[in-house]
């Protein structure tokens, strides 16, 4: 209930150009020259003090990437990207790796403060913030700080930047990296494998329930910089972890590329809950600028009775191309995908999921809510498949689209494939408009138009919002309100 | 409280004139019934009073407490105390009735420069009003009007009216779709809100509702004009003889 009020307040506060995270920060940066070559990759690897095998892995990916073509099947349009006009490495000067909070550039801390991200452990411990959340903050190419490391260590949980993990836990990284999203997976994932600069690493040991929410905040600041982060999360047998990522970027006229890879691995009886609140800069009202968000996210339910759940609230980016998926390999494993994708202005979204049923008695559930306003295009693309051995695979899919105004588009593209006759797949899809009647009804009760739309939309997405950790549910509702500002009238 | 002067209005989309020189005055404390055959413009009048964009006023004026409201948008009119109980209340999926009530009440308070209600105070008011209308707490947790029976929808309308405390209440065919028990509950709810500083306009096709909400004045609407006005006996006359005589006399 209070969230709606906050949504409304938030909408009130902002101007016509509604992106409130659009500030730019002047921080001295250490940057690689523009362009991509084996030398640049060597430079990145050297900057990060990586082991030799890692460099080889990157170079292998790079050589593969040179032979690949950009995918063109998604329902998105954009001018060809010149991959030699991008800086593949940018780090705030003096931060070659994560340090304790005291050593972090105060300017950087200010950035995160502006974003409302609690980095200061002492404040949180003193009760300033209500819930304890461990945060890994990634600024352009590097992780600047990870909080609550000590406390997590006591529980045996490893949570650090992936660069750090490569040095401190090379065996774990080597064992799992690229086992869910292989180097050769797709154009952007392969590019990421060659040039990824940082990201988060999580390992939750056998039988451990991670004592707090983990989260990573990504911020792209530097001009013409690509952000290629790589996240790897492993829940060992019987472990549980809930993880959240948030993303913002400054307002810029030119487009910036974000091509991340996220790999999740759940072993026997383990559970991973991964939530995203994505609020990259969407471009201005004429469609200028904004982030190209070309991301590969995949979870592997490797063990029996394991579970992976994706929840995403997508409000930002000029273009979103993203399909968080689950490979249901272990018998009795379960995959879930809950999504809210809001597009306004000139935004283009092509997003959905894949549920690949391989093991026996596997089940999956997909709830997708697309909201299109302005002149945006919003596509749900999903694949559900049962392989020959996937006895009794079950899937339920529900795709609902809501249109605001008459210049936007919503599309649903489901691919369903069952190679085992015992599979049971259900698919439901609806498309509706906020009706004049609904709007007038709210107005007649004294609720002004913008608030009325926020109320109706929040009702529409309620099923998914309920899946988010509580603090983020409030944030998500606010964001949805903000993103739809100016969508009528 | 309400003065409608020589009102002419048409459907914005196709220009069809529906209201053709309507005059009506309703005083504070008065319950006025507007009756008329189908297609006479009854529902249109309720939409025009509440400011629905689908209609255009081409001539005349509507004064509310002496001020023209033609330039006000629907939410401003609502916040100033004009309430419409809908003939067909719409469903708002995913928005709990309770949540809707809170947003509506606080938005109106905000418009009038009043503080938001505290949660305990809000809960107290809702509980009281709901009990009066025999509305179960369970219904308040359900999304507004979604899967409500006809009777539940109308009771939810009256509940909103009770909580928003409007000055001018317009009831559009509130009796339609109600059985006699539900009708009594709704009528009791409306009667409880009668007060010297509040006016009620009851739009209805049948006399039945007026047995329970007894009007001070009755007006017959035909082809967008008030063709006859009288006291409650006029309603009985219509019930006995039908609209034909009056319409003929007016023609």
XYZ file of C-alpha atoms in Angstrom:
740
model
C 0.000 0.000 0.000
C 2.591 2.645 0.928
C 4.556 1.768 -2.185
C 1.843 3.209 -4.355
C 2.055 6.452 -2.480
C 5.789 6.512 -2.931
C 5.396 5.825 -6.621
C 3.163 8.807 -6.828
C 5.504 11.055 -4.875
C 8.357 9.953 -7.007
C 6.531 10.739 -10.209
C 5.694 14.174 -8.827
C 9.262 15.051 -8.111
C 10.670 14.429 -11.502
C 10.825 16.539 -14.626
C 9.784 15.690 -18.123
C 12.992 13.839 -18.769
C 12.404 11.382 -16.088
C 15.692 9.562 -15.654
C 16.926 10.544 -12.216
C 20.165 8.618 -12.253
C 21.430 10.556 -15.252
C 24.191 12.436 -13.485
C 27.785 12.091 -14.583
C 30.689 11.880 -12.191
C 34.135 13.280 -12.820
C 36.579 10.759 -11.541
C 40.052 10.218 -12.867
C 39.973 7.129 -14.978
C 42.504 4.639 -16.146
C 41.373 3.646 -19.621
C 42.491 1.275 -22.310
C 42.646 2.795 -25.825
C 39.539 2.344 -27.963
C 39.162 -0.799 -29.982
C 39.606 -4.509 -29.628
C 42.627 -6.675 -30.403
C 44.622 -9.461 -28.792
C 46.825 -6.769 -27.257
C 43.890 -5.132 -25.549
C 42.861 -8.487 -24.129
C 46.380 -9.073 -22.880
C 46.260 -5.640 -21.293
C 42.990 -6.362 -19.498
C 44.300 -9.677 -18.265
C 47.528 -8.085 -17.087
C 45.723 -5.218 -15.317
C 43.826 -7.824 -13.408
C 46.862 -9.979 -12.573
C 45.144 -12.976 -14.040
C 46.557 -16.477 -14.246
C 47.788 -17.648 -17.615
C 44.869 -20.043 -18.225
C 42.461 -17.154 -17.968
C 44.288 -15.185 -20.645
C 44.271 -18.234 -22.906
C 40.541 -18.664 -22.292
C 39.911 -15.051 -23.259
C 42.017 -15.244 -26.401
C 40.273 -18.414 -27.476
C 36.947 -16.638 -27.106
C 38.208 -13.608 -29.019
C 39.371 -15.708 -31.964
C 36.021 -17.442 -32.016
C 34.200 -14.092 -31.846
C 36.008 -12.827 -34.934
C 34.269 -15.573 -36.933
C 30.789 -14.833 -35.595
C 27.999 -12.532 -36.825
C 25.722 -10.337 -34.769
C 22.343 -11.974 -34.236
C 19.512 -10.340 -36.182
C 16.453 -12.398 -35.238
C 15.263 -10.184 -32.408
C 12.544 -7.611 -33.003
C 14.856 -4.643 -32.448
C 16.364 -2.055 -34.772
C 19.571 -0.114 -34.236
C 22.471 1.143 -36.321
C 25.410 -1.207 -36.646
C 27.727 -1.102 -33.665
C 31.342 -0.233 -34.358
C 33.152 -2.476 -31.917
C 36.368 -0.555 -32.442
C 34.867 2.666 -31.091
C 34.501 1.248 -27.591
C 36.856 1.323 -24.631
C 37.018 -2.185 -23.271
C 38.590 -1.243 -19.995
C 37.994 1.742 -17.735
C 38.779 1.848 -14.045
C 38.721 4.660 -11.519
C 42.396 5.544 -10.953
C 43.971 3.916 -7.974
C 41.501 1.082 -7.677
C 43.190 -1.874 -9.221
C 41.136 -4.151 -7.067
C 38.589 -4.022 -4.277
C 39.754 -2.474 -1.063
C 38.248 -1.729 2.272
C 35.718 1.053 2.296
C 38.121 3.552 3.883
C 40.385 3.447 0.873
C 37.716 4.024 -1.743
C 37.687 7.404 -3.481
C 35.137 9.551 -1.621
C 33.821 10.768 -5.004
C 32.861 7.206 -5.783
C 31.135 6.745 -2.484
C 29.174 9.891 -3.260
C 27.995 8.337 -6.513
C 26.589 5.348 -4.728
C 25.117 7.552 -2.060
C 23.275 9.483 -4.802
C 21.993 6.205 -6.119
C 20.692 5.334 -2.691
C 22.861 2.262 -2.361
C 23.962 1.431 1.133
C 27.675 0.736 1.005
C 28.627 1.789 4.483
C 28.499 -1.245 6.680
C 28.781 0.707 9.886
C 25.632 2.676 9.086
C 23.769 -0.454 8.273
C 24.993 -2.141 11.415
C 24.044 0.927 13.442
C 20.522 0.406 12.241
C 20.348 3.279 9.782
C 19.253 0.863 7.091
C 16.596 -1.629 7.979
C 17.903 -4.786 6.384
C 21.375 -6.101 5.998
C 22.321 -6.529 2.388
C 25.833 -7.272 1.252
C 26.721 -5.129 -1.768
C 29.332 -5.471 -4.476
C 29.615 -2.174 -6.353
C 30.919 -2.267 -9.911
C 31.947 1.052 -11.476
C 32.591 0.838 -15.216
C 34.997 -2.070 -15.489
C 35.943 -2.818 -11.902
C 34.425 -3.742 -8.635
C 35.153 -0.919 -6.200
C 33.978 -2.400 -2.973
C 32.239 -5.407 -1.512
C 30.594 -5.058 1.861
C 29.976 -7.535 4.686
C 32.703 -9.840 3.487
C 33.799 -10.782 6.970
C 30.367 -11.645 8.202
C 29.695 -13.756 5.135
C 33.017 -15.496 5.560
C 31.921 -16.748 8.959
C 29.041 -18.519 7.262
C 31.472 -19.890 4.693
C 29.936 -17.833 1.889
C 32.340 -16.401 -0.654
C 31.137 -13.098 -2.108
C 33.698 -10.997 -3.941
C 34.494 -9.569 -7.323
C 35.270 -12.176 -9.919
C 38.776 -10.734 -10.466
C 39.502 -11.243 -6.821
C 38.006 -14.731 -6.875
C 40.270 -15.663 -9.743
C 43.246 -14.905 -7.540
C 41.906 -16.226 -4.250
C 39.797 -19.183 -5.381
C 41.176 -20.087 -8.802
C 40.072 -23.717 -8.572
C 36.425 -22.849 -8.005
C 36.383 -20.274 -10.782
C 38.133 -22.587 -13.198
C 35.809 -25.468 -12.348
C 32.594 -23.567 -13.059
C 33.335 -20.598 -15.357
C 31.869 -21.093 -18.806
C 30.118 -24.332 -17.880
C 26.652 -22.822 -18.250
C 27.311 -20.212 -20.909
C 30.222 -21.590 -22.945
C 32.678 -19.242 -24.644
C 31.123 -20.049 -27.993
C 27.504 -19.557 -26.886
C 26.484 -16.502 -28.872
C 27.983 -13.346 -30.342
C 27.663 -11.181 -27.225
C 28.475 -13.916 -24.729
C 31.593 -14.736 -26.689
C 32.590 -11.077 -26.786
C 32.017 -10.974 -23.043
C 34.215 -14.054 -22.546
C 37.050 -12.283 -24.321
C 36.834 -8.915 -22.611
C 34.870 -9.224 -19.374
C 36.402 -6.977 -16.795
C 34.627 -7.619 -13.569
C 31.484 -8.844 -11.927
C 30.535 -10.785 -8.866
C 31.402 -14.235 -7.675
C 29.338 -16.126 -5.143
C 29.907 -19.553 -3.685
C 27.582 -20.909 -1.022
C 28.932 -24.131 0.482
C 27.017 -27.333 1.186
C 23.982 -26.981 3.383
C 24.462 -23.254 4.014
C 21.624 -20.833 3.820
C 23.213 -17.485 2.953
C 22.489 -15.258 5.979
C 21.659 -12.109 4.002
C 20.635 -10.873 0.576
C 23.565 -10.368 -1.752
C 23.502 -7.648 -4.310
C 25.578 -6.033 -6.990
C 25.112 -2.534 -8.302
C 26.446 -1.812 -11.737
C 27.150 1.694 -12.873
C 28.435 2.707 -16.296
C 29.978 6.158 -16.030
C 32.762 6.615 -18.552
C 31.912 7.784 -22.082
C 32.126 5.247 -24.927
C 32.754 2.468 -22.480
C 31.297 -0.953 -22.734
C 30.441 -2.762 -19.556
C 31.099 -6.450 -19.812
C 30.582 -7.954 -16.437
C 30.525 -11.583 -15.646
C 28.709 -13.024 -12.699
C 29.105 -16.561 -11.455
C 26.993 -17.956 -8.643
C 27.299 -21.470 -7.300
C 24.975 -22.961 -4.696
C 26.460 -26.224 -3.497
C 24.296 -29.135 -2.289
C 21.408 -27.998 -0.141
C 22.522 -24.344 -0.183
C 20.307 -21.297 -0.650
C 21.096 -17.789 -1.837
C 19.089 -14.774 -2.892
C 20.887 -12.299 -5.103
C 19.904 -8.963 -6.565
C 21.444 -6.784 -9.222
C 20.678 -3.159 -9.932
C 21.959 -1.041 -12.786
C 22.149 2.658 -13.696
C 24.072 4.872 -16.107
C 24.444 8.609 -16.868
C 22.424 10.344 -19.560
C 24.403 10.537 -22.763
C 23.620 11.248 -26.383
C 25.570 8.289 -27.702
C 24.634 4.694 -27.017
C 26.623 2.579 -24.609
C 26.952 -1.163 -24.790
C 26.318 -3.484 -21.901
C 26.971 -7.134 -22.695
C 26.990 -9.162 -19.524
C 27.001 -12.864 -18.840
C 25.474 -14.393 -15.736
C 25.940 -18.059 -14.914
C 24.096 -19.783 -12.079
C 24.767 -23.309 -10.914
C 22.529 -25.113 -8.435
C 23.671 -28.527 -7.232
C 21.494 -31.160 -5.505
C 18.649 -29.633 -3.463
C 20.122 -26.140 -3.813
C 18.148 -23.006 -4.579
C 19.164 -19.727 -6.213
C 16.871 -16.766 -6.414
C 18.163 -14.070 -8.763
C 16.378 -10.735 -8.971
C 17.166 -7.837 -11.263
C 15.984 -4.280 -11.182
C 17.350 -2.939 -14.431
C 17.253 0.784 -14.864
C 19.915 1.629 -17.407
C 19.459 4.989 -19.095
C 16.708 4.490 -21.707
C 17.574 7.408 -23.985
C 15.779 10.742 -24.176
C 12.244 11.322 -25.369
C 13.383 11.508 -28.996
C 15.111 8.140 -28.727
C 18.626 9.584 -28.572
C 21.208 7.787 -26.454
C 20.569 5.019 -23.986
C 22.116 1.681 -23.168
C 22.140 -1.329 -25.468
C 21.556 -4.133 -23.016
C 22.583 -7.379 -24.723
C 22.810 -9.880 -21.945
C 23.094 -13.643 -21.625
C 21.788 -15.061 -18.369
C 21.428 -18.728 -17.760
C 20.986 -20.993 -14.791
C 21.831 -24.660 -14.642
C 19.773 -26.790 -12.261
C 22.540 -29.309 -12.281
C 21.536 -31.312 -9.234
C 18.398 -33.241 -8.383
C 15.550 -31.221 -6.846
C 17.424 -27.981 -7.376
C 15.636 -24.742 -8.084
C 16.494 -21.537 -9.902
C 14.195 -18.557 -9.953
C 14.668 -15.429 -12.056
C 12.723 -12.295 -11.240
C 13.297 -9.215 -13.341
C 11.946 -5.713 -13.469
C 13.150 -4.097 -16.668
C 12.433 -0.414 -17.028
C 15.585 1.009 -18.577
C 17.852 0.593 -21.643
C 17.222 1.827 -25.166
C 17.304 -1.776 -26.349
C 16.940 -4.869 -24.234
C 17.881 -8.267 -25.587
C 17.804 -10.693 -22.756
C 16.470 -14.179 -21.989
C 17.296 -15.437 -18.503
C 16.963 -19.185 -18.864
C 16.983 -22.411 -16.896
C 18.444 -25.730 -17.887
C 16.500 -28.281 -15.872
C 19.045 -31.033 -15.873
C 18.617 -32.585 -12.428
C 15.632 -34.849 -11.870
C 12.864 -33.030 -10.040
C 14.437 -29.631 -10.637
C 12.386 -26.488 -11.020
C 12.836 -23.268 -12.960
C 10.899 -20.038 -12.589
C 10.835 -16.795 -14.520
C 8.895 -13.773 -13.330
C 9.251 -10.681 -15.443
C 7.985 -7.156 -15.726
C 9.202 -5.326 -18.794
C 8.166 -1.694 -19.124
C 8.884 0.225 -22.312
C 8.099 3.871 -22.942
C 9.321 6.506 -25.396
C 11.425 4.862 -28.103
C 12.543 1.884 -26.049
C 12.687 -1.561 -27.630
C 12.431 -4.697 -25.567
C 12.884 -8.231 -26.837
C 13.006 -10.374 -23.748
C 11.766 -13.634 -22.338
C 13.131 -16.917 -21.151
C 14.045 -20.460 -22.058
C 13.090 -23.458 -19.991
C 14.970 -26.501 -21.208
C 13.616 -29.660 -19.578
C 16.212 -32.440 -19.615
C 15.654 -34.383 -16.368
C 12.670 -36.388 -15.190
C 9.814 -34.732 -13.283
C 11.089 -31.241 -13.932
C 8.761 -28.287 -13.774
C 8.857 -24.645 -14.784
C 6.708 -21.591 -14.472
C 6.803 -18.401 -16.542
C 4.891 -15.273 -15.644
C 5.643 -12.367 -17.964
C 4.049 -8.931 -17.775
C 4.887 -6.531 -20.567
C 3.799 -2.902 -20.432
C 4.237 -0.792 -23.537
C 3.696 2.965 -23.738
C 4.823 5.818 -26.004
C 6.081 4.526 -29.373
C 7.904 1.595 -27.831
C 7.982 -2.021 -28.929
C 7.728 -4.796 -26.368
C 8.233 -8.433 -27.362
C 8.054 -11.524 -25.204
C 10.065 -14.338 -26.736
C 10.158 -17.624 -24.902
C 11.131 -21.203 -25.486
C 9.899 -24.216 -23.548
C 11.242 -27.572 -24.567
C 11.191 -31.113 -23.225
C 13.873 -33.489 -24.391
C 13.378 -37.204 -24.990
C 14.247 -38.252 -21.468
C 12.290 -35.493 -19.728
C 9.506 -37.706 -18.406
C 6.612 -35.754 -16.875
C 7.974 -32.314 -17.679
C 5.553 -29.596 -16.673
C 5.383 -25.979 -17.719
C 2.925 -23.212 -17.128
C 3.370 -19.990 -19.077
C 1.357 -16.830 -18.739
C 2.178 -13.790 -20.864
C 0.162 -10.658 -20.324
C 0.669 -7.429 -22.204
C -0.735 -4.061 -21.331
C -0.790 -1.233 -23.855
C -0.925 2.425 -22.904
C -1.811 4.687 -25.818
C -2.124 3.566 -29.436
C 1.364 4.017 -30.880
C 3.141 1.210 -29.054
C 3.345 -2.478 -29.838
C 3.261 -5.697 -27.822
C 4.219 -9.040 -29.318
C 4.325 -12.553 -27.944
C 6.520 -15.157 -29.605
C 6.416 -18.497 -27.816
C 8.348 -21.552 -29.036
C 7.093 -24.796 -27.527
C 8.691 -28.129 -28.249
C 7.999 -31.486 -26.588
C 9.913 -34.592 -27.577
C 8.481 -36.648 -24.766
C 4.791 -37.540 -24.874
C 4.372 -37.268 -21.088
C 5.168 -33.551 -21.109
C 2.393 -31.144 -20.187
C 2.837 -27.557 -21.296
C 0.286 -24.817 -20.811
C 0.458 -21.407 -22.415
C -1.855 -18.486 -21.740
C -1.504 -15.059 -23.267
C -3.535 -11.878 -23.025
C -3.180 -8.385 -24.416
C -5.192 -5.550 -22.997
C -5.293 -1.789 -22.928
C -5.850 0.439 -19.960
C -9.433 1.145 -20.815
C -10.977 4.598 -20.896
C -13.554 3.223 -18.489
C -10.943 2.196 -15.917
C -9.198 5.524 -16.192
C -12.401 7.530 -15.915
C -13.484 5.478 -12.922
C -10.254 6.321 -11.077
C -10.456 9.987 -12.072
C -14.019 10.170 -10.829
C -12.781 9.015 -7.430
C -10.367 11.948 -7.343
C -7.247 10.089 -8.450
C -5.339 12.197 -11.031
C -4.392 10.560 -14.326
C -0.713 9.773 -13.696
C -1.495 8.258 -10.324
C -4.394 6.345 -11.812
C -2.106 4.788 -14.406
C 0.495 3.919 -11.756
C -2.266 2.289 -9.704
C -3.675 0.252 -12.590
C -0.209 -0.809 -13.765
C 0.882 -1.793 -10.273
C -2.242 -3.928 -10.098
C -1.340 -5.518 -13.424
C 2.179 -6.480 -12.295
C 1.300 -7.468 -8.742
C 1.915 -11.195 -9.229
C 5.526 -10.531 -10.182
C 6.223 -7.790 -7.634
C 5.283 -10.277 -4.926
C 8.230 -12.434 -5.981
C 10.793 -9.712 -5.257
C 12.523 -9.317 -1.896
C 10.461 -6.746 -0.027
C 12.805 -3.742 -0.137
C 13.193 -4.140 -3.861
C 9.493 -4.548 -4.417
C 9.053 -0.989 -3.201
C 11.886 0.239 -5.401
C 10.463 -1.625 -8.381
C 7.028 -0.097 -7.963
C 8.571 3.355 -7.828
C 10.569 2.692 -10.947
C 7.575 1.519 -12.890
C 5.774 4.701 -11.937
C 8.712 6.821 -13.046
C 9.183 4.991 -16.331
C 5.582 5.553 -17.299
C 5.671 9.248 -16.480
C 4.462 11.219 -19.462
C 2.991 8.150 -21.142
C -0.426 9.727 -21.546
C -1.911 13.009 -22.599
C -25.905 23.543 -4.810
C -26.324 22.444 -8.412
C -27.642 24.674 -11.150
C -27.784 23.463 -14.720
C -28.642 26.235 -17.133
C -29.783 25.709 -20.723
C -27.285 22.865 -21.121
C -26.568 21.537 -24.604
C -24.117 18.667 -25.006
C -23.107 16.179 -27.650
C -20.982 13.086 -28.115
C -17.490 14.366 -28.919
C -16.760 11.670 -31.466
C -19.727 11.961 -33.808
C -21.414 15.206 -32.748
C -24.758 13.582 -31.843
C -26.619 16.015 -29.612
C -27.939 14.290 -26.492
C -28.700 17.087 -24.036
C -30.808 19.825 -25.641
C -31.417 22.776 -23.359
C -31.631 21.186 -19.948
C -32.453 23.263 -16.872
C -32.286 21.834 -13.371
C -31.689 23.173 -9.878
C -30.963 20.973 -6.898
C -30.627 22.555 -3.453
C -28.451 21.406 -0.565
C -30.269 18.786 1.481
C -32.513 17.868 -1.449
C -32.950 14.443 -3.008
C -33.880 14.876 -6.653
C -34.970 11.966 -8.815
C -34.424 12.087 -12.548
C -36.617 9.655 -14.435
C -37.118 9.036 -18.074
C -37.455 6.412 -20.747
C -34.423 4.670 -22.234
C -32.313 6.908 -24.429
C -33.562 10.150 -22.901
C -30.038 11.171 -21.830
C -30.044 10.119 -18.167
C -26.659 8.405 -18.072
C -25.168 11.058 -20.344
C -26.194 13.682 -17.817
C -24.336 11.816 -15.061
C -21.192 11.619 -17.217
C -21.359 15.300 -18.110
C -21.720 16.260 -14.458
C -18.617 14.226 -13.607
C -16.639 15.549 -16.569
C -16.171 12.582 -18.875
C -14.181 13.655 -21.950
C -16.370 11.757 -24.403
C -18.965 14.536 -24.231
C -18.761 18.183 -25.238
C -20.810 20.953 -23.765
C -21.748 23.298 -26.612
C -23.985 25.758 -24.791
C -25.130 26.622 -21.291
C -23.393 26.063 -17.968
C -23.215 23.863 -14.900
C -22.782 25.712 -11.635
C -21.739 23.873 -8.500
C -21.922 26.011 -5.355
C -22.204 29.015 -7.660
C -19.085 28.243 -9.725
C -18.884 26.844 -13.226
C -17.253 23.415 -13.269
C -17.030 23.015 -17.045
C -13.282 23.702 -17.059
C -12.464 21.264 -14.256
C -11.230 17.779 -15.035
C -12.969 14.762 -13.482
C -10.521 14.278 -10.613
C -10.820 17.946 -9.601
C -14.610 17.738 -9.626
C -14.387 14.608 -7.490
C -12.073 16.277 -5.008
C -14.511 19.202 -4.791
C -17.194 16.755 -3.704
C -18.982 15.456 -6.807
C -19.450 11.708 -6.667
C -20.903 9.404 -9.294
C -22.103 5.932 -8.323
C -21.691 4.049 -11.598
C -24.343 1.932 -13.241
C -21.597 -0.480 -14.297
C -18.629 -0.180 -11.910
C -15.412 -1.237 -13.673
C -12.968 -3.896 -12.556
C -9.456 -2.893 -11.496
C -7.477 -6.173 -11.456
C -4.688 -6.562 -8.893
C -5.733 -3.487 -6.897
C -7.282 -4.481 -3.580
C -10.494 -2.610 -2.775
C -8.885 -1.418 0.461
C -5.869 -0.052 -1.405
C -8.073 1.725 -3.921
C -10.073 3.361 -1.137
C -6.930 4.588 0.555
C -5.454 6.077 -2.605
C -8.745 7.781 -3.507
C -9.327 9.207 -0.033
C -5.791 10.503 0.293
C -5.690 11.978 -3.206
C -8.836 13.946 -2.485
C -7.442 15.099 0.846
C -4.226 16.149 -0.818
C -6.140 18.198 -3.404
C -7.965 19.995 -0.625
C -4.708 20.637 1.254
C -5.504 18.232 4.092
C -3.128 15.737 5.692
C -3.227 12.101 4.675
C -5.162 9.798 6.945
C -3.118 7.718 9.331
C -3.466 3.992 8.751
C -5.364 3.300 12.007
C -7.761 6.159 11.299
C -8.291 4.921 7.737
C -8.922 1.370 8.951
C -11.384 2.568 11.566
C -13.408 4.510 9.005
C -13.458 1.679 6.490
C -14.471 -0.916 9.062
C -17.349 1.208 10.309
C -18.688 2.070 6.887
C -18.292 -1.502 5.643
C -20.226 -2.898 8.608
C -23.116 -0.512 7.898
C -23.328 -1.853 4.353
C -22.898 -5.485 5.426
C -19.628 -5.739 3.519
C -17.383 -8.546 4.757
C -13.712 -7.651 5.431
C -12.785 -10.406 2.989
C -14.387 -8.461 0.138
C -12.174 -5.463 0.892
C -9.086 -7.556 0.258
C -10.293 -8.654 -3.177
C -9.357 -6.599 -6.243
C -11.922 -3.854 -6.776
C -15.066 -5.141 -8.498
C -13.249 -8.208 -9.870
C -15.629 -11.141 -9.577
C -18.044 -9.104 -7.450
C -21.733 -9.965 -7.771
C -24.089 -7.213 -8.935
C -25.066 -6.505 -5.340
C -21.459 -6.418 -4.140
C -20.527 -3.944 -6.860
C -23.303 -1.549 -5.908
C -22.496 -1.850 -2.218
C -18.846 -1.121 -3.014
C -20.006 2.054 -4.810
C -22.006 3.195 -1.796
C -19.077 2.330 0.481
C -16.874 4.656 -1.561
C -19.529 7.316 -1.391
C -19.742 7.004 2.394
C -15.965 7.227 2.817
C -15.329 10.044 0.352
C -18.117 12.154 1.945
C -19.113 14.008 -1.228
C -21.434 17.006 -1.287
C -23.227 16.108 -4.497
C -23.997 12.422 -5.033
C -25.170 11.237 -8.422
C -26.551 7.699 -8.466
C -26.813 6.286 -11.973
C -29.352 3.453 -12.180
C -28.124 2.140 -8.866
C -31.102 -0.206 -8.673
C -30.272 -2.078 -11.867
C -29.256 -5.667 -11.275
C -30.247 -5.669 -7.609
C -32.627 -8.045 -5.871
C -34.923 -6.575 -3.264
C -32.682 -7.362 -0.269
C -29.622 -5.812 -1.871
C -31.746 -2.831 -2.921
C -32.748 -2.234 0.702
C -29.147 -2.370 1.923
C -28.061 0.091 -0.750
C -31.027 2.419 -0.102
C -30.326 2.385 3.647
C -26.742 3.292 2.853
C -27.856 6.261 0.763
C -30.462 7.379 3.300
C -27.833 7.356 6.033
C -25.900 9.913 3.984
C -28.822 12.319 3.589
C -27.941 15.546 5.331
C -28.806 19.238 5.124
C -25.529 20.077 3.393
C -25.579 17.270 0.856
C -27.614 16.864 -2.322
C -28.445 13.577 -4.006
C -29.444 13.106 -7.631
C -31.033 9.701 -8.195
C -31.180 8.655 -11.828
C -33.570 5.797 -12.384
C -35.856 4.217 -14.881
C -38.232 2.697 -12.357
C -40.210 3.946 -9.401
C -39.084 0.922 -7.327
C -35.912 2.527 -5.918
C -37.864 5.650 -4.942
C -39.951 3.599 -2.505
C -36.763 3.241 -0.499
C -35.017 6.503 -1.266
C -37.906 8.918 -1.082
C -37.176 11.987 -3.242
C -38.090 15.615 -2.535
C -38.429 16.398 -6.206
C -38.964 14.323 -9.341
C -37.984 15.429 -12.845
C -38.815 13.747 -16.102
C -36.070 13.787 -18.716
C -37.038 13.287 -22.330
C -34.951 13.943 -25.440
C -32.355 15.826 -23.422
C -34.730 18.197 -21.666
C -36.627 18.237 -18.371
C -40.222 18.051 -19.573
C -41.967 17.885 -16.244
C -41.095 18.419 -12.584
C -43.028 17.664 -9.436
C -42.863 16.039 -6.026
C -42.765 12.331 -5.218
C -46.336 11.823 -6.406
C -45.079 12.386 -9.946
C -43.091 9.177 -9.676
C -46.203 7.227 -8.673
C -48.113 8.776 -11.527
C -45.408 7.620 -13.941
C -45.481 4.154 -12.460
C -49.239 3.926 -12.971
C -49.575 5.567 -16.387
C -46.150 5.204 -18.014
C -44.226 7.966 -19.781
C -46.518 8.250 -22.805
C -48.918 10.940 -21.482
C -46.182 13.243 -20.286
C -44.207 12.827 -23.457
C -47.275 13.597 -25.540
C -48.057 16.665 -23.462
C -44.501 17.880 -23.938
C -44.452 17.269 -27.674
